Short mmCIF file of C-alpha atoms in Angstrom, two decimals:
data_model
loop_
_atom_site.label_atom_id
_atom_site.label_comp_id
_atom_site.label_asym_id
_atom_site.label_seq_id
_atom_site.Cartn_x
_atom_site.Cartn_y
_atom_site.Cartn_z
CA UNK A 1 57.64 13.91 -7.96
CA UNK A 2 60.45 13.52 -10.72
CA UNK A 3 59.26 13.47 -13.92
CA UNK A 4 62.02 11.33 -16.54
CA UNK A 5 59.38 10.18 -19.29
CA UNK A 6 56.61 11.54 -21.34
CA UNK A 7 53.65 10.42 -23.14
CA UNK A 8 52.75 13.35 -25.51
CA UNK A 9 49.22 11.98 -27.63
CA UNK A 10 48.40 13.36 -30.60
CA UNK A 11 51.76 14.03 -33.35
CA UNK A 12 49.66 17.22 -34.79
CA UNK A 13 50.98 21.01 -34.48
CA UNK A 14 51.05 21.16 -30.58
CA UNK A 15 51.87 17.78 -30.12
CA UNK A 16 54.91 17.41 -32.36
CA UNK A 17 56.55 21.17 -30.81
CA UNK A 18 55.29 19.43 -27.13
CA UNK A 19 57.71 16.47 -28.01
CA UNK A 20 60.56 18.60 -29.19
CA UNK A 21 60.99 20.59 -26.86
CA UNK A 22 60.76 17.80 -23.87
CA UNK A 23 63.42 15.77 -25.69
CA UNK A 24 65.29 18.57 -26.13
CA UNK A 25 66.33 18.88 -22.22
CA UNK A 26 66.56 15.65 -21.76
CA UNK A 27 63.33 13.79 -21.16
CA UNK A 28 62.62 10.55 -22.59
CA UNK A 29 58.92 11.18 -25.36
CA UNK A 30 56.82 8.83 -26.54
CA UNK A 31 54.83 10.54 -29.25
CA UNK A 32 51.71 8.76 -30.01
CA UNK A 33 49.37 8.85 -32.80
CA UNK A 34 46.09 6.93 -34.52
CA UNK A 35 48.41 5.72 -37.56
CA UNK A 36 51.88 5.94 -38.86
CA UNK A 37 51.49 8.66 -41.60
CA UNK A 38 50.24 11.06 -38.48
CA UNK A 39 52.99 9.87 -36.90
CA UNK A 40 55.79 10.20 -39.70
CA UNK A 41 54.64 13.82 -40.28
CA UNK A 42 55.02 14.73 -37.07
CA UNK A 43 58.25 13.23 -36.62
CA UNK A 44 59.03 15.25 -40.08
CA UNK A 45 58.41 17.96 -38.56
CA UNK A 46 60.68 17.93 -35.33
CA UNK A 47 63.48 17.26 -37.93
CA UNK A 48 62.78 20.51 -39.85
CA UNK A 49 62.62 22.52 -36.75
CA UNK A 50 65.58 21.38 -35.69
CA UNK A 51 67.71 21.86 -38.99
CA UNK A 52 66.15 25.15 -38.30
CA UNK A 53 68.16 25.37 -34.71
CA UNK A 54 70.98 24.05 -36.55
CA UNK A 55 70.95 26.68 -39.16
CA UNK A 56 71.09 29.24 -36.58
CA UNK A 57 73.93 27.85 -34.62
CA UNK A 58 71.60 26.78 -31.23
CA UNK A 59 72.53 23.09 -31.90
CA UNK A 60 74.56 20.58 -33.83
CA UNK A 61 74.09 17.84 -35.85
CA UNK A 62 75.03 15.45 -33.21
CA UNK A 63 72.78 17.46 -30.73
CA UNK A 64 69.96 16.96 -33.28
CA UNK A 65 70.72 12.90 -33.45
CA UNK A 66 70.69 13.15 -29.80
CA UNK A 67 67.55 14.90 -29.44
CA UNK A 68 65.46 12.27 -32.07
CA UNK A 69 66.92 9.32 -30.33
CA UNK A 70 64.82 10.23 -27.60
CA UNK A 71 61.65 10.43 -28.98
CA UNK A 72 60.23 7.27 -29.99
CA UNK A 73 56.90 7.22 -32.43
CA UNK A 74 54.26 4.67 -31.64
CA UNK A 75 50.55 4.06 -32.48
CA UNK A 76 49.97 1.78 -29.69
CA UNK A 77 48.87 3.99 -26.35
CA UNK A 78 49.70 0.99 -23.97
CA UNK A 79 53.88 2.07 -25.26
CA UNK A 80 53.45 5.18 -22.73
CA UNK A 81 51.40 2.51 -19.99
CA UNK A 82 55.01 3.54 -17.92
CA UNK A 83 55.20 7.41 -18.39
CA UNK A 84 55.34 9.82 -15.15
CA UNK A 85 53.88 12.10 -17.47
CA UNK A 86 51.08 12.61 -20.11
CA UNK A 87 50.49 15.39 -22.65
CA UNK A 88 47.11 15.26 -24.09
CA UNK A 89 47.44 17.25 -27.22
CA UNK A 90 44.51 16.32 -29.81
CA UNK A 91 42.16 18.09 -31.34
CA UNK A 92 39.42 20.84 -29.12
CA UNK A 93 36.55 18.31 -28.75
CA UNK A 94 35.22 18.22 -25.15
CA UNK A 95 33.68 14.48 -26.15
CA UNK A 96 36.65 13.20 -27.76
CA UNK A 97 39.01 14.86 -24.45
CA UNK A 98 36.63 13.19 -22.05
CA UNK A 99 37.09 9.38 -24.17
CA UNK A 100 40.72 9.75 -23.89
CA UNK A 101 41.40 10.58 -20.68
CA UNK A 102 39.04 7.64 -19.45
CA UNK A 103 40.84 5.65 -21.47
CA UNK A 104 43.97 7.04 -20.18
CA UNK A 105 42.76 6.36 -16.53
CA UNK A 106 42.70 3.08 -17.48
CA UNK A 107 45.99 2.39 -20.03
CA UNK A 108 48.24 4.56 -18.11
CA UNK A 109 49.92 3.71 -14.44
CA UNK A 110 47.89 5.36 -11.36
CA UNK A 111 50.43 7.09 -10.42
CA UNK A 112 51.07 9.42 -13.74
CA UNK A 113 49.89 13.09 -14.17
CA UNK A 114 47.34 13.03 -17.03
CA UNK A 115 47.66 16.84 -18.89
CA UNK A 116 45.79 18.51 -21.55
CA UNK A 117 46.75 21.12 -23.72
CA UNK A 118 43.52 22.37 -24.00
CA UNK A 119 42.82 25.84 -24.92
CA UNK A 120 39.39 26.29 -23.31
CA UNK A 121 38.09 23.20 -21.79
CA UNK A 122 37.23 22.96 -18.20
CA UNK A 123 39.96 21.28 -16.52
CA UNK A 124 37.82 19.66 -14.03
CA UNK A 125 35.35 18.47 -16.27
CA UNK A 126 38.10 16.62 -18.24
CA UNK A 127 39.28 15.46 -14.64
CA UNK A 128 36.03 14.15 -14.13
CA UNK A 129 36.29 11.14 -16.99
CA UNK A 130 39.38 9.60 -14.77
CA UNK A 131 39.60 8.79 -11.19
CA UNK A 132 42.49 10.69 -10.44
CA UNK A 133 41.38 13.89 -10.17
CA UNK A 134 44.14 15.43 -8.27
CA UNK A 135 46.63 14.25 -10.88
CA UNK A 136 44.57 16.01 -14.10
CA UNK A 137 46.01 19.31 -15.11
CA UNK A 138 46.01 21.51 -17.50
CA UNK A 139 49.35 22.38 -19.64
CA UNK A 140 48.36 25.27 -22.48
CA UNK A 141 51.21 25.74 -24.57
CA UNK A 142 51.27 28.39 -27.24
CA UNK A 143 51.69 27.69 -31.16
CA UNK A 144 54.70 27.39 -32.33
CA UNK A 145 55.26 25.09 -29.00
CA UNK A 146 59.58 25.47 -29.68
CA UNK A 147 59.48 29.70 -30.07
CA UNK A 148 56.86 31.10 -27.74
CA UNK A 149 57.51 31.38 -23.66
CA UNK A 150 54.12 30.82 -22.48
CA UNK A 151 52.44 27.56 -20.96
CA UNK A 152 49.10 28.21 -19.04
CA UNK A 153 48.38 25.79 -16.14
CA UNK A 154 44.98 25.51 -15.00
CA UNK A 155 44.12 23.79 -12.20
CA UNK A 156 40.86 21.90 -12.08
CA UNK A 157 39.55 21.65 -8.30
CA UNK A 158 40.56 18.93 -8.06
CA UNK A 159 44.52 19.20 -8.89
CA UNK A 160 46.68 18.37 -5.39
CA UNK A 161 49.52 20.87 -4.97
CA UNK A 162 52.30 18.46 -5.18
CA UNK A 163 51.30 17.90 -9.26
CA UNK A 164 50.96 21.94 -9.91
CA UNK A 165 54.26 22.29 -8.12
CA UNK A 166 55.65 19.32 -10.16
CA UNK A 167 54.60 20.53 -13.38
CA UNK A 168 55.42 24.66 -12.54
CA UNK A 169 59.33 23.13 -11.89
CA UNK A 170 58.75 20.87 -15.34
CA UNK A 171 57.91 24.46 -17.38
CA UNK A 172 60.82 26.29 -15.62
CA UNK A 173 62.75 23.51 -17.03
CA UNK A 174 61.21 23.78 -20.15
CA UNK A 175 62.59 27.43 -20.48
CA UNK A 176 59.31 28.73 -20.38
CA UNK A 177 57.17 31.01 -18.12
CA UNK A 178 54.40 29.49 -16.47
CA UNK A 179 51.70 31.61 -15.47
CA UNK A 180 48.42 30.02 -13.45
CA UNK A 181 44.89 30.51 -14.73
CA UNK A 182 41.70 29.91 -13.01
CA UNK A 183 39.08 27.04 -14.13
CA UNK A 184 37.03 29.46 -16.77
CA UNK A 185 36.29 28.75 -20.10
CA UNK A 186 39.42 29.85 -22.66
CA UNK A 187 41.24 30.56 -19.18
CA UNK A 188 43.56 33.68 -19.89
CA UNK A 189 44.82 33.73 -23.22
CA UNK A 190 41.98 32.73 -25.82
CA UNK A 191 39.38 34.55 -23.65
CA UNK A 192 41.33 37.59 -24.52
CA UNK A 193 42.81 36.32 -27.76
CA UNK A 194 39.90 34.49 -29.79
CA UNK A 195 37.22 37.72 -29.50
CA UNK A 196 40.10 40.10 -30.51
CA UNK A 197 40.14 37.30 -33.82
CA UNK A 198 36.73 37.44 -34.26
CA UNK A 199 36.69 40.88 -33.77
CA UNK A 200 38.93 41.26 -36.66
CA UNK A 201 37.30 38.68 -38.98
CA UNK A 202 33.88 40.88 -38.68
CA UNK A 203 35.76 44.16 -39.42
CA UNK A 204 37.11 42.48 -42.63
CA UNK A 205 33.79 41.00 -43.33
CA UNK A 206 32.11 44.34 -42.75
CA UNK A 207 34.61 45.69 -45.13
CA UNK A 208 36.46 48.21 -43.05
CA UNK A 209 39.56 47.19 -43.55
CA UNK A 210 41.78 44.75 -45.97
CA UNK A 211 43.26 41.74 -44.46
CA UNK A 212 47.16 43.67 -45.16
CA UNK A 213 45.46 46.42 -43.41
CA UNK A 214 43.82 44.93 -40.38
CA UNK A 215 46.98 43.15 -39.83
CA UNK A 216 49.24 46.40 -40.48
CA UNK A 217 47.05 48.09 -37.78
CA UNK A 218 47.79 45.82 -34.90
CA UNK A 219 51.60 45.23 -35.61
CA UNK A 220 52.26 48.85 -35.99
CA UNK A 221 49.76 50.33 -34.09
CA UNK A 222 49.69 48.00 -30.92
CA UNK A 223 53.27 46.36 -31.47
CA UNK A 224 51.88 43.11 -32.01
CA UNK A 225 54.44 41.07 -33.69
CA UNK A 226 51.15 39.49 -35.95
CA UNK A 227 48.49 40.10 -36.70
CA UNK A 228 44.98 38.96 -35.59
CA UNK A 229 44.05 37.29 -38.94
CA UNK A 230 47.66 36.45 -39.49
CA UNK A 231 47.21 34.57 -36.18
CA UNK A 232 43.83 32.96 -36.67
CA UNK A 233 45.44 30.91 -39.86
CA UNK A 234 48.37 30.19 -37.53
CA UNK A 235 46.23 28.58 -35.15
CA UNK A 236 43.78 27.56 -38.07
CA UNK A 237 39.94 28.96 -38.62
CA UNK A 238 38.88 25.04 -37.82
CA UNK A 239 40.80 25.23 -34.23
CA UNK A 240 39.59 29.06 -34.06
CA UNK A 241 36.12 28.01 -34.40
CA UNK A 242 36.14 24.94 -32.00
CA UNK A 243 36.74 27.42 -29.17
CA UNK A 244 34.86 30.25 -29.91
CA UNK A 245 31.53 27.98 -29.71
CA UNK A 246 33.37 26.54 -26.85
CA UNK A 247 33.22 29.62 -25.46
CA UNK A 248 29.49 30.38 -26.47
CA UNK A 249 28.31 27.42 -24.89
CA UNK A 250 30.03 28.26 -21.20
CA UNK A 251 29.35 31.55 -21.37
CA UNK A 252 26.60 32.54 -23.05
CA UNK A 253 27.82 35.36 -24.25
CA UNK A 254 27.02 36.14 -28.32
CA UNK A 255 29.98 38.23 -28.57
#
């Protein structure tokens, strides 16, 4: 399967980075949000990350004019009804990720991969609202999508080989390293990563540490580049939250 265009939905944090950095090897992006000022922020966005890239000498102008002229900003989902690919990327909401990607199965041609960024969502769940369940998987990038190496894919039980293989060569692409997760709730990284956030927010609540402290700690002390409450307002305490009870729910664990 040869992927040459993307539908990435949702212009937000992930979605906007999503949409760079696809455009930025070559792929043709539709970026699709509810209304135009989502849309125009996001768009806003990709330009100051790329004058960013410019300032450091990884591109030119021209190779910025280039890269914008392949992304093209719509509110109407039926733009992307053409796309070998989509990128789910909107907000952690297992009710509003199940509406979509129905209404994906239905917008979108049958013969497109339907993704989700999700962070801790069961893959085959959301593959469960379409009735392609071999083509559903998921795609976790990390925040900020254009820096960090990482994409998760999880597989639901669904997924066929040919689309894990397709979308493992698609991250390659990317730059990135793709490393497979099993169907669990927060997969690899949050199951690790949102605790060790929570963690941190109850030792600052229970007042053994500052926030410059508890963040000191884990850069110097376990060489993390940030911090974990540093991170949690990276990936925001709304987002942070969303998965955590996400989390609760599938595992029943209070912790």
């Amino acid at each position: 399967m040869e992927i040459k265009k993307i539908l990435v939905l949702g212009a937000g944090t992930m979605g906007n980075g999503i949409a760079q950095v696809c455009a930025s090897i070559g792929y043709e992006v539709v970026l699709c949000d509810l209304n135009d000022d989502a849309l125009s922020r996001g768009l806003a966005t990709i330009s100051k990350s790329l004058d960013r890239l410019i300032k450091k000498e990884k591109i030119t102008d021209s190779g910025k004019e280039t890269i914008l002229t392949r992304i093209t900003g719509t509110t109407n989902l039926e733009d992307g009804e053409d796309v070998c690919l989509v990128i789910e990327a909107v907000t952690e909401n297992k009710d509003l990720k199940f509406k979509i990607f129905k209404n994906l199965d239905k917008v979108i041609n049958s013969d497109a991969i339907l993704a989700t960024n999700t962070s801790t969502i069961s893959i085959t769940e959301i593959a469960a609202a379409t009735t392609r369940p071999d083509k559903v998987i998921g795609m976790h990038f990390m925040n900020p999508v254009p820096v960090m190496k990482l994409v998760e894919l999880i597989r639901g039980l669904g997924t066929s080989d040919e689309v894990y293989n397709t979308i493992n060569s698609m991250v390659l692409k990317l730059k990135k390293t793709p490393v497979l997760a099993n169907d669990f709730p927060g997969f690899i990284a949050n199951r690790i990563l949102l605790p060790y956030i929570n963690e941190a927010v109850y030792t600052l609540m229970e007042n053994i540490g500052t926030v410059d402290g508890i963040d000191t700690v884990a850069r110097l002390g376990f060489a993390h580049p940030m911090g974990p409450l540093a991170i949690g307002d990276l990936i925001g305490l709304d987002t942070c939250l969303a998965i955590m009870e996400v989390l609760h729910a599938d595992l029943g664990d209070s912790k």
